[in-house]
PDB file of N, CA and C in Angstrom:
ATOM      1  N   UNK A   1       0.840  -1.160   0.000  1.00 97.00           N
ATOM      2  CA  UNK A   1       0.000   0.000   0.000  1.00 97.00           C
ATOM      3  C   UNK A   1       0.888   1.226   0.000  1.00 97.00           C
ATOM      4  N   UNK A   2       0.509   2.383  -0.690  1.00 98.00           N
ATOM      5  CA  UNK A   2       1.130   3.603  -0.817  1.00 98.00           C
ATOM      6  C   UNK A   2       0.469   4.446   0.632  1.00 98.00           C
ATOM      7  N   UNK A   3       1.165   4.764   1.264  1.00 98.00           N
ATOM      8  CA  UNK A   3       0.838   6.194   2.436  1.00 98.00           C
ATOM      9  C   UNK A   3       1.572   7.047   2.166  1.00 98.00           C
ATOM     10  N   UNK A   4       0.512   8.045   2.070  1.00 98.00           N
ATOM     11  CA  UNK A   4       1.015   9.574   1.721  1.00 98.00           C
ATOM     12  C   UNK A   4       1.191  10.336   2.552  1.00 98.00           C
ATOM     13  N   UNK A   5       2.272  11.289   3.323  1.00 97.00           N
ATOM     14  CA  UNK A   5       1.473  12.060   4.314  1.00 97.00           C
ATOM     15  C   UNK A   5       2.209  13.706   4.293  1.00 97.00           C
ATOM     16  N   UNK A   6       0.801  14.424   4.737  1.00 95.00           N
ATOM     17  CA  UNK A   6       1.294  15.938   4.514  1.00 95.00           C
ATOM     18  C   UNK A   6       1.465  16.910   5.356  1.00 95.00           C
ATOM     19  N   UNK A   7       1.503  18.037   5.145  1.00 93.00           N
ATOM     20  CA  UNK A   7       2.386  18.976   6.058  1.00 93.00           C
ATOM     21  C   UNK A   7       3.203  18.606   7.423  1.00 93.00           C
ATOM     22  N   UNK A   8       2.257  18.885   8.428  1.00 92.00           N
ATOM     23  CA  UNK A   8       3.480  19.182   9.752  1.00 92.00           C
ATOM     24  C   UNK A   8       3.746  17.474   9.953  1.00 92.00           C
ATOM     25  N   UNK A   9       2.796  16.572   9.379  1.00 95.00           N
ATOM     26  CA  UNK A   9       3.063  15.325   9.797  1.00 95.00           C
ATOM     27  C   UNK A   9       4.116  14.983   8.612  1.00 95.00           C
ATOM     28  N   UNK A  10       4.551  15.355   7.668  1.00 96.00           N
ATOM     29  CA  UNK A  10       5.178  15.344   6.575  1.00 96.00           C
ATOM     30  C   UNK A  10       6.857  16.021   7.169  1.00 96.00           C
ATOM     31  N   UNK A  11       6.175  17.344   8.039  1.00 95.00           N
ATOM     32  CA  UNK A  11       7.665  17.572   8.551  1.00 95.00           C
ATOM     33  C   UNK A  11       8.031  16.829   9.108  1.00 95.00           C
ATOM     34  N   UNK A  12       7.510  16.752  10.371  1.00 95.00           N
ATOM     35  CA  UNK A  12       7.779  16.016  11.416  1.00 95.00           C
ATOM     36  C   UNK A  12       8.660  14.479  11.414  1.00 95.00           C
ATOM     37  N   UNK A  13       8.157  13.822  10.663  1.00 96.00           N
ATOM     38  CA  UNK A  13       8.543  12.436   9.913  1.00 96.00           C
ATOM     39  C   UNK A  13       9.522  12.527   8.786  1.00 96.00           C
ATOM     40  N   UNK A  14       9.793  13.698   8.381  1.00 96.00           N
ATOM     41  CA  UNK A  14      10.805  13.575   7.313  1.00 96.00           C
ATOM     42  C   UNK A  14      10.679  12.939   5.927  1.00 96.00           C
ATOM     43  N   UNK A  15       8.878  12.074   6.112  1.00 97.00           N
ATOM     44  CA  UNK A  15       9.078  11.714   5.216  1.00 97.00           C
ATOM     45  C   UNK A  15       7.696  11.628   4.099  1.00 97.00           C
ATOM     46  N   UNK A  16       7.582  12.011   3.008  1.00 97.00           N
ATOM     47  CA  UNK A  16       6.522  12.421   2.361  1.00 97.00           C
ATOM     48  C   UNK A  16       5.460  11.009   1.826  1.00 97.00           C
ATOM     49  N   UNK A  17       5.987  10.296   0.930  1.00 98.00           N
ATOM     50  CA  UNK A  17       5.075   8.865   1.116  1.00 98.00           C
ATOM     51  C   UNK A  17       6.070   7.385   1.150  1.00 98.00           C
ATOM     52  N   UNK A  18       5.622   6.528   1.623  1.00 98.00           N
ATOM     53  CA  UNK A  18       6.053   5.226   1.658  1.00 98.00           C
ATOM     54  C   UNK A  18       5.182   3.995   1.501  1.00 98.00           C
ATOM     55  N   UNK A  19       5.856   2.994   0.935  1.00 97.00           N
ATOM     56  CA  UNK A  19       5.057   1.853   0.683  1.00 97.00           C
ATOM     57  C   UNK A  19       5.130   0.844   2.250  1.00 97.00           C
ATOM     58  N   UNK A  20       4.007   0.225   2.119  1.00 96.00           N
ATOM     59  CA  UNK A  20       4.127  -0.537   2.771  1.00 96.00           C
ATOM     60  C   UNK A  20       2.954  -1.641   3.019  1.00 96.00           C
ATOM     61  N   UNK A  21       3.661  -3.187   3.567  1.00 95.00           N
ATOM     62  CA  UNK A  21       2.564  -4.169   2.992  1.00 95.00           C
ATOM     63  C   UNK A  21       1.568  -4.397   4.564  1.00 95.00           C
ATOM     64  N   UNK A  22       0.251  -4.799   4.191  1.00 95.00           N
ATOM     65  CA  UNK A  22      -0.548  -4.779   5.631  1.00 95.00           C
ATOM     66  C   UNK A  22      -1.438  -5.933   5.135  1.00 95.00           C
ATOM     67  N   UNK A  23      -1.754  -6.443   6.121  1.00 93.00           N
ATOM     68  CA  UNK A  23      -2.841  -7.997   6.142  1.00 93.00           C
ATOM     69  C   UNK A  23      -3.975  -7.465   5.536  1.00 93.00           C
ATOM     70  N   UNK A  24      -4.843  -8.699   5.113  1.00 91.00           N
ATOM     71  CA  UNK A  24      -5.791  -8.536   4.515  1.00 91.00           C
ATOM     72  C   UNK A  24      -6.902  -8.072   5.321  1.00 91.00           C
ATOM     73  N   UNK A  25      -6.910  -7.792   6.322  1.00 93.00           N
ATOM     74  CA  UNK A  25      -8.083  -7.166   7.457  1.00 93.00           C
ATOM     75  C   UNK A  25      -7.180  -5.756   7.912  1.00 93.00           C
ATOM     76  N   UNK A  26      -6.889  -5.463   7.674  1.00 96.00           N
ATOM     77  CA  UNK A  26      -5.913  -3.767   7.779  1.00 96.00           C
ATOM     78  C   UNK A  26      -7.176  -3.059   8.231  1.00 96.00           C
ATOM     79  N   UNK A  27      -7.169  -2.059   8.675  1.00 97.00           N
ATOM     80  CA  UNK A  27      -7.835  -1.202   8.868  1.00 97.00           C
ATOM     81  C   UNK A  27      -6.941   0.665   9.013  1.00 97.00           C
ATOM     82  N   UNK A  28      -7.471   1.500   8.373  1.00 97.00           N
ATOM     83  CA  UNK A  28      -6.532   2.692   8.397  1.00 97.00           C
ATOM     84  C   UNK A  28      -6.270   3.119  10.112  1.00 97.00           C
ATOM     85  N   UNK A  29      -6.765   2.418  11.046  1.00 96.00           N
ATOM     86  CA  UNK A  29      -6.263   2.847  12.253  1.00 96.00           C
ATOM     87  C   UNK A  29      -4.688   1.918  12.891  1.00 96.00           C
ATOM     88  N   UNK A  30      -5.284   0.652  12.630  1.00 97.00           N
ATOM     89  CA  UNK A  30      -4.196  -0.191  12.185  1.00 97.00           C
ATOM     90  C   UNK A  30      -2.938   0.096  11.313  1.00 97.00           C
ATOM     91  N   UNK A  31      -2.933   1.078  10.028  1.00 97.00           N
ATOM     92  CA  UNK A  31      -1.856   1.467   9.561  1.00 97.00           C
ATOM     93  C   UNK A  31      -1.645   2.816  10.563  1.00 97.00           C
ATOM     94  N   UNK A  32      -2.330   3.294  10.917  1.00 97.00           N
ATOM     95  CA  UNK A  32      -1.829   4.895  11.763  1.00 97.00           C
ATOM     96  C   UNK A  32      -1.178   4.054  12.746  1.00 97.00           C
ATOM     97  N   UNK A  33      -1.239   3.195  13.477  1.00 97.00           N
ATOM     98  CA  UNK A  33      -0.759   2.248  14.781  1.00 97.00           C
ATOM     99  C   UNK A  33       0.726   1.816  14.261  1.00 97.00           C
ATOM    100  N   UNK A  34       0.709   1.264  12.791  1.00 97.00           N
ATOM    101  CA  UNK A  34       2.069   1.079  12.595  1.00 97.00           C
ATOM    102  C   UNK A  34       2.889   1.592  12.886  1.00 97.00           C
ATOM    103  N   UNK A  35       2.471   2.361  11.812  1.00 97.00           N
ATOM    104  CA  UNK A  35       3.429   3.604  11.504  1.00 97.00           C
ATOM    105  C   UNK A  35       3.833   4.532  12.828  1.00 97.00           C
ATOM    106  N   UNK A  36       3.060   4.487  13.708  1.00 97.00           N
ATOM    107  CA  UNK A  36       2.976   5.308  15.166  1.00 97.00           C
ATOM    108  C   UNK A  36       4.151   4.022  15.739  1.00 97.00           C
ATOM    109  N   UNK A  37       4.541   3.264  15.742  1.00 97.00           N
ATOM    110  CA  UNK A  37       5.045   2.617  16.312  1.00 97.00           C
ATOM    111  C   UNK A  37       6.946   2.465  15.444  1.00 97.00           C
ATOM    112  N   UNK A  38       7.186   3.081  14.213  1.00 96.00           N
ATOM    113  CA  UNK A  38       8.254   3.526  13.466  1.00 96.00           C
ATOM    114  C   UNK A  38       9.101   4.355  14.934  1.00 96.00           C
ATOM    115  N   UNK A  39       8.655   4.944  15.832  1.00 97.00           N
ATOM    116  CA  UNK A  39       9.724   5.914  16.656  1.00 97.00           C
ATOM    117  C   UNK A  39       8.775   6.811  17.196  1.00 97.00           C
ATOM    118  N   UNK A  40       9.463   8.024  17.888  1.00 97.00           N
ATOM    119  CA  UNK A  40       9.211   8.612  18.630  1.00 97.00           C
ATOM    120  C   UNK A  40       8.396  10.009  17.928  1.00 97.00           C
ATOM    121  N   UNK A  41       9.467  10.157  16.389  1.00 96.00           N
ATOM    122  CA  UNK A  41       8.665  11.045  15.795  1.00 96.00           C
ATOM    123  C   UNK A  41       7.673  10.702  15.215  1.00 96.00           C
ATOM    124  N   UNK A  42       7.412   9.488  14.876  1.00 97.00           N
ATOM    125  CA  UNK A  42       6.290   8.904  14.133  1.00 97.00           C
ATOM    126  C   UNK A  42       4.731   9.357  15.128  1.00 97.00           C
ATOM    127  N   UNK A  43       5.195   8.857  16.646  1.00 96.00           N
ATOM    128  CA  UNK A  43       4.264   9.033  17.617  1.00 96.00           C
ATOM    129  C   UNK A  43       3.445  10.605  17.675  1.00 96.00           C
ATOM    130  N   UNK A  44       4.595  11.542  17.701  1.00 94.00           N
ATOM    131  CA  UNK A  44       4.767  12.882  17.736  1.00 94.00           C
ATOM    132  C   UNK A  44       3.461  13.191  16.690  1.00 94.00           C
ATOM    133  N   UNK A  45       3.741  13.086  15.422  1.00 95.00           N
ATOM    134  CA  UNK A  45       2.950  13.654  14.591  1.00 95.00           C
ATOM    135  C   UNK A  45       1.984  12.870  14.215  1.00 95.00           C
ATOM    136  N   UNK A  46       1.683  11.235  14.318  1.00 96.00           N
ATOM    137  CA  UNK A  46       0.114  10.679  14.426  1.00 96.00           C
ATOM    138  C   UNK A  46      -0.559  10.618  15.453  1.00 96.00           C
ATOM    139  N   UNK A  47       0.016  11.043  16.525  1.00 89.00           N
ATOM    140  CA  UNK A  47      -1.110  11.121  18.021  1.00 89.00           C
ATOM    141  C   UNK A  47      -1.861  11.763  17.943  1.00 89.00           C
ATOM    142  N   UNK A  48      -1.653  13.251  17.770  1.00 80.00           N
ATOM    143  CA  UNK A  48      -2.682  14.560  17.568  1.00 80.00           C
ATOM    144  C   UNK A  48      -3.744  14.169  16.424  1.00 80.00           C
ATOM    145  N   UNK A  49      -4.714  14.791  16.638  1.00 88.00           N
ATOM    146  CA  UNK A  49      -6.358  14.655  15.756  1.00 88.00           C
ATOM    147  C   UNK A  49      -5.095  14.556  14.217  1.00 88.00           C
ATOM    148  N   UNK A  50      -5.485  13.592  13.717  1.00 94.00           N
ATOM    149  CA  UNK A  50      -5.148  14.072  12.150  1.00 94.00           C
ATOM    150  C   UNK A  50      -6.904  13.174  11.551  1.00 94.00           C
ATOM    151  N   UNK A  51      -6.626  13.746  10.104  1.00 95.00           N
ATOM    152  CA  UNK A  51      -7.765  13.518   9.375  1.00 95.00           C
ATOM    153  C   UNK A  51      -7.138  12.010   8.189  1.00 95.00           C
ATOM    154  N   UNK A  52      -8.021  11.368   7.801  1.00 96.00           N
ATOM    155  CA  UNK A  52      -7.442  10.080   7.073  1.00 96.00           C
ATOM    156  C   UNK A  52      -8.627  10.182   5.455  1.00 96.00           C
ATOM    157  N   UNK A  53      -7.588  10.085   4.555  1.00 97.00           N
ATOM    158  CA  UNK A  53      -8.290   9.377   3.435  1.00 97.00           C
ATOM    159  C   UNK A  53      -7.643   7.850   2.405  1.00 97.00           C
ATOM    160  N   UNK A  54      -8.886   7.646   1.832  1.00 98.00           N
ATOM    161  CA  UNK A  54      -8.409   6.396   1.433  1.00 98.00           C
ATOM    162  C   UNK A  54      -9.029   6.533   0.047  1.00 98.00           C
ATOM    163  N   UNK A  55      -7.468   6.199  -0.964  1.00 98.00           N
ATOM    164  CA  UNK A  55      -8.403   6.957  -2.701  1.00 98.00           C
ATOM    165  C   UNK A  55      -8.940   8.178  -2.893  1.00 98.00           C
ATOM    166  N   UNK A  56      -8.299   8.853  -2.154  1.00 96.00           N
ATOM    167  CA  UNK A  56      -8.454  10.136  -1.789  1.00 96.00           C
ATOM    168  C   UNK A  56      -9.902  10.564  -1.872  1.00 96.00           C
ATOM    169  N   UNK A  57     -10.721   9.505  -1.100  1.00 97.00           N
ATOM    170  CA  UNK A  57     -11.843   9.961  -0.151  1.00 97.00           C
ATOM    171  C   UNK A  57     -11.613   9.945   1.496  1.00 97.00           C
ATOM    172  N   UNK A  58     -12.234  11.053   2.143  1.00 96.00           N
ATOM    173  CA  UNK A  58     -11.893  11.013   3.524  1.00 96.00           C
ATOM    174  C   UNK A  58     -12.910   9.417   4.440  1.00 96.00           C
ATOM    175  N   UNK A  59     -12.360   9.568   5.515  1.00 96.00           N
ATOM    176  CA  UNK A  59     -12.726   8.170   5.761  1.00 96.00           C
ATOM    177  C   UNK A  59     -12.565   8.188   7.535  1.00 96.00           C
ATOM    178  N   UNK A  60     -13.045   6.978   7.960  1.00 95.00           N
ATOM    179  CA  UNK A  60     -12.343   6.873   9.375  1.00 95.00           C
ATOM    180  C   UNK A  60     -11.484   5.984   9.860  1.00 95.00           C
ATOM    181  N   UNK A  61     -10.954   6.023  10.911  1.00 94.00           N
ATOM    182  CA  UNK A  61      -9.815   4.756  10.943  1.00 94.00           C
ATOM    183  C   UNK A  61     -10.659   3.197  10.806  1.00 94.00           C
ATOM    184  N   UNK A  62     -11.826   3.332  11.091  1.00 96.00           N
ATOM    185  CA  UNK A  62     -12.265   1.165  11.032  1.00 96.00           C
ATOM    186  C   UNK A  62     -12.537   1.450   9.692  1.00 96.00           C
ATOM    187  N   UNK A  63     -12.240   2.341   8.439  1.00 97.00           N
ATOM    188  CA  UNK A  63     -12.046   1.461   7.005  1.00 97.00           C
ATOM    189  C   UNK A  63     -11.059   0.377   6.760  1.00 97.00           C
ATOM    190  N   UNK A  64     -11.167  -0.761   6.174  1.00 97.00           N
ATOM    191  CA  UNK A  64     -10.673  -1.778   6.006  1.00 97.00           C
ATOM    192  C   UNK A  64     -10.131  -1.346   4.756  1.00 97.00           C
ATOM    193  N   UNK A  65      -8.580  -1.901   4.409  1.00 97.00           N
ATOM    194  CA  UNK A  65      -7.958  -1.409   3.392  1.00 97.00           C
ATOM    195  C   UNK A  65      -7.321  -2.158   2.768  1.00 97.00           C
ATOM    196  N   UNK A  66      -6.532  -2.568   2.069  1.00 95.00           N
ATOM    197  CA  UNK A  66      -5.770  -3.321   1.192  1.00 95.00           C
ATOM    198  C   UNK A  66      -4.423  -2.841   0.354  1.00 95.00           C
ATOM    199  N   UNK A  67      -3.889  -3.490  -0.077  1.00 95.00           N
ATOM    200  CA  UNK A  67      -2.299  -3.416  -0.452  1.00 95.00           C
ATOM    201  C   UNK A  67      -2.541  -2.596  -1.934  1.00 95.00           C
ATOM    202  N   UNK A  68      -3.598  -2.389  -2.906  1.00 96.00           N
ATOM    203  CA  UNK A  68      -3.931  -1.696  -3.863  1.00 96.00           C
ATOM    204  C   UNK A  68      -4.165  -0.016  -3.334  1.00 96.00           C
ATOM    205  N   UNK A  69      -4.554  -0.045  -2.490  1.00 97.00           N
ATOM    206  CA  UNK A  69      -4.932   1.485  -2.000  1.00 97.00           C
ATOM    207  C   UNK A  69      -4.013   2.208  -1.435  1.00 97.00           C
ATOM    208  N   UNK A  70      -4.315   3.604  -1.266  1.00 98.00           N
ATOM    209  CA  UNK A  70      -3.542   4.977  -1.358  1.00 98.00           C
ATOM    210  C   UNK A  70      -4.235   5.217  -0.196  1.00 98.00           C
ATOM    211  N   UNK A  71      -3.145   5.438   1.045  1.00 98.00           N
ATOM    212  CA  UNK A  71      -3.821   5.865   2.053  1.00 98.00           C
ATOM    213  C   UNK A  71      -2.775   7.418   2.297  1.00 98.00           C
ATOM    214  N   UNK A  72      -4.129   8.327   3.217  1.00 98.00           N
ATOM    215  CA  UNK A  72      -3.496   9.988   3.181  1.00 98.00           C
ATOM    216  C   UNK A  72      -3.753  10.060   4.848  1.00 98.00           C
ATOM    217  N   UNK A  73      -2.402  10.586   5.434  1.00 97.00           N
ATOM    218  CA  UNK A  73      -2.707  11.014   6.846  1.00 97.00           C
ATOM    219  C   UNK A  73      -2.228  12.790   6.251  1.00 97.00           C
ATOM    220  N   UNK A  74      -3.129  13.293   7.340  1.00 94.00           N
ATOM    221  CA  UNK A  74      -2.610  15.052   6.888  1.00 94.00           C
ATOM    222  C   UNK A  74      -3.781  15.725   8.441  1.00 94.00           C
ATOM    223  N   UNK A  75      -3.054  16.864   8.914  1.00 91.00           N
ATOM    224  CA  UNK A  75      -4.083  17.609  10.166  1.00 91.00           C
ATOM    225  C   UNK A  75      -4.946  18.389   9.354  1.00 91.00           C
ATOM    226  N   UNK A  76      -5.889  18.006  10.753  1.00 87.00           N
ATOM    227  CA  UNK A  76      -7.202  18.793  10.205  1.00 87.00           C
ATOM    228  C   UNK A  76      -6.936  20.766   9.714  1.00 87.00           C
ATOM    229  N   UNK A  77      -7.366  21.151   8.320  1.00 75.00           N
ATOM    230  CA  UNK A  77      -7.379  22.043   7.848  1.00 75.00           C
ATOM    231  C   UNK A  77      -8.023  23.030   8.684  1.00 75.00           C
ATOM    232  N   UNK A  78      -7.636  24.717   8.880  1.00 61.00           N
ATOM    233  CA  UNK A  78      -8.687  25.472   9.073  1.00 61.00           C
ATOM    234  C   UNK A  78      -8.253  27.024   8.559  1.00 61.00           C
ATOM    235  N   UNK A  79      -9.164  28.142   8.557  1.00 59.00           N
ATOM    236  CA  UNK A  79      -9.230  28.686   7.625  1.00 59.00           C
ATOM    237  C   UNK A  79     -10.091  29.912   8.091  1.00 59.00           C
ATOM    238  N   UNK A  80      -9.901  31.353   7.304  1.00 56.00           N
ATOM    239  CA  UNK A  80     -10.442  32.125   7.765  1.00 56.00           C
ATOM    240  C   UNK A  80     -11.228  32.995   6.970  1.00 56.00           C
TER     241      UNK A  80
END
């Protein structure tokens, strides 16, 4: 599976997208858990509220996902 991820969680992590393979019952909270589990900065920037899409529709973490799909972590937007 492709994970994409953007701004401060993009800083933070150093790193913009990566592949990576997940069981056939995955769920996008389950990949945020992974990946939260990469280190300390990983923790840092998926703990806080972030927002999740999958196929770049937004979604919640119990979507079930698969090794074909494009998953997006990025913080919630706001605006004036």
């Amino acid at each position: 599976m492709k994970v994409k991820l953007f701004a401060q969680i993009r800083e933070v992590t150093g790193t913009e997208s990566l592949e990576m393979a997940v069981p056939d019952d995955a769920t996008i909270e389950g990949v945020r858990q992974a990946l939260m589990a990469k280190g300390p900065q990983w923790r840092e920037a998926l703990s806080a509220n972030v927002l999740c899409a999958c196929n770049q529709t937004l979604c919640d973490g119990t979507m079930v996902v698969s090794e074909q799909d494009e998953v997006a972590f990025f913080p919630p937007v706001t605006g004036g």
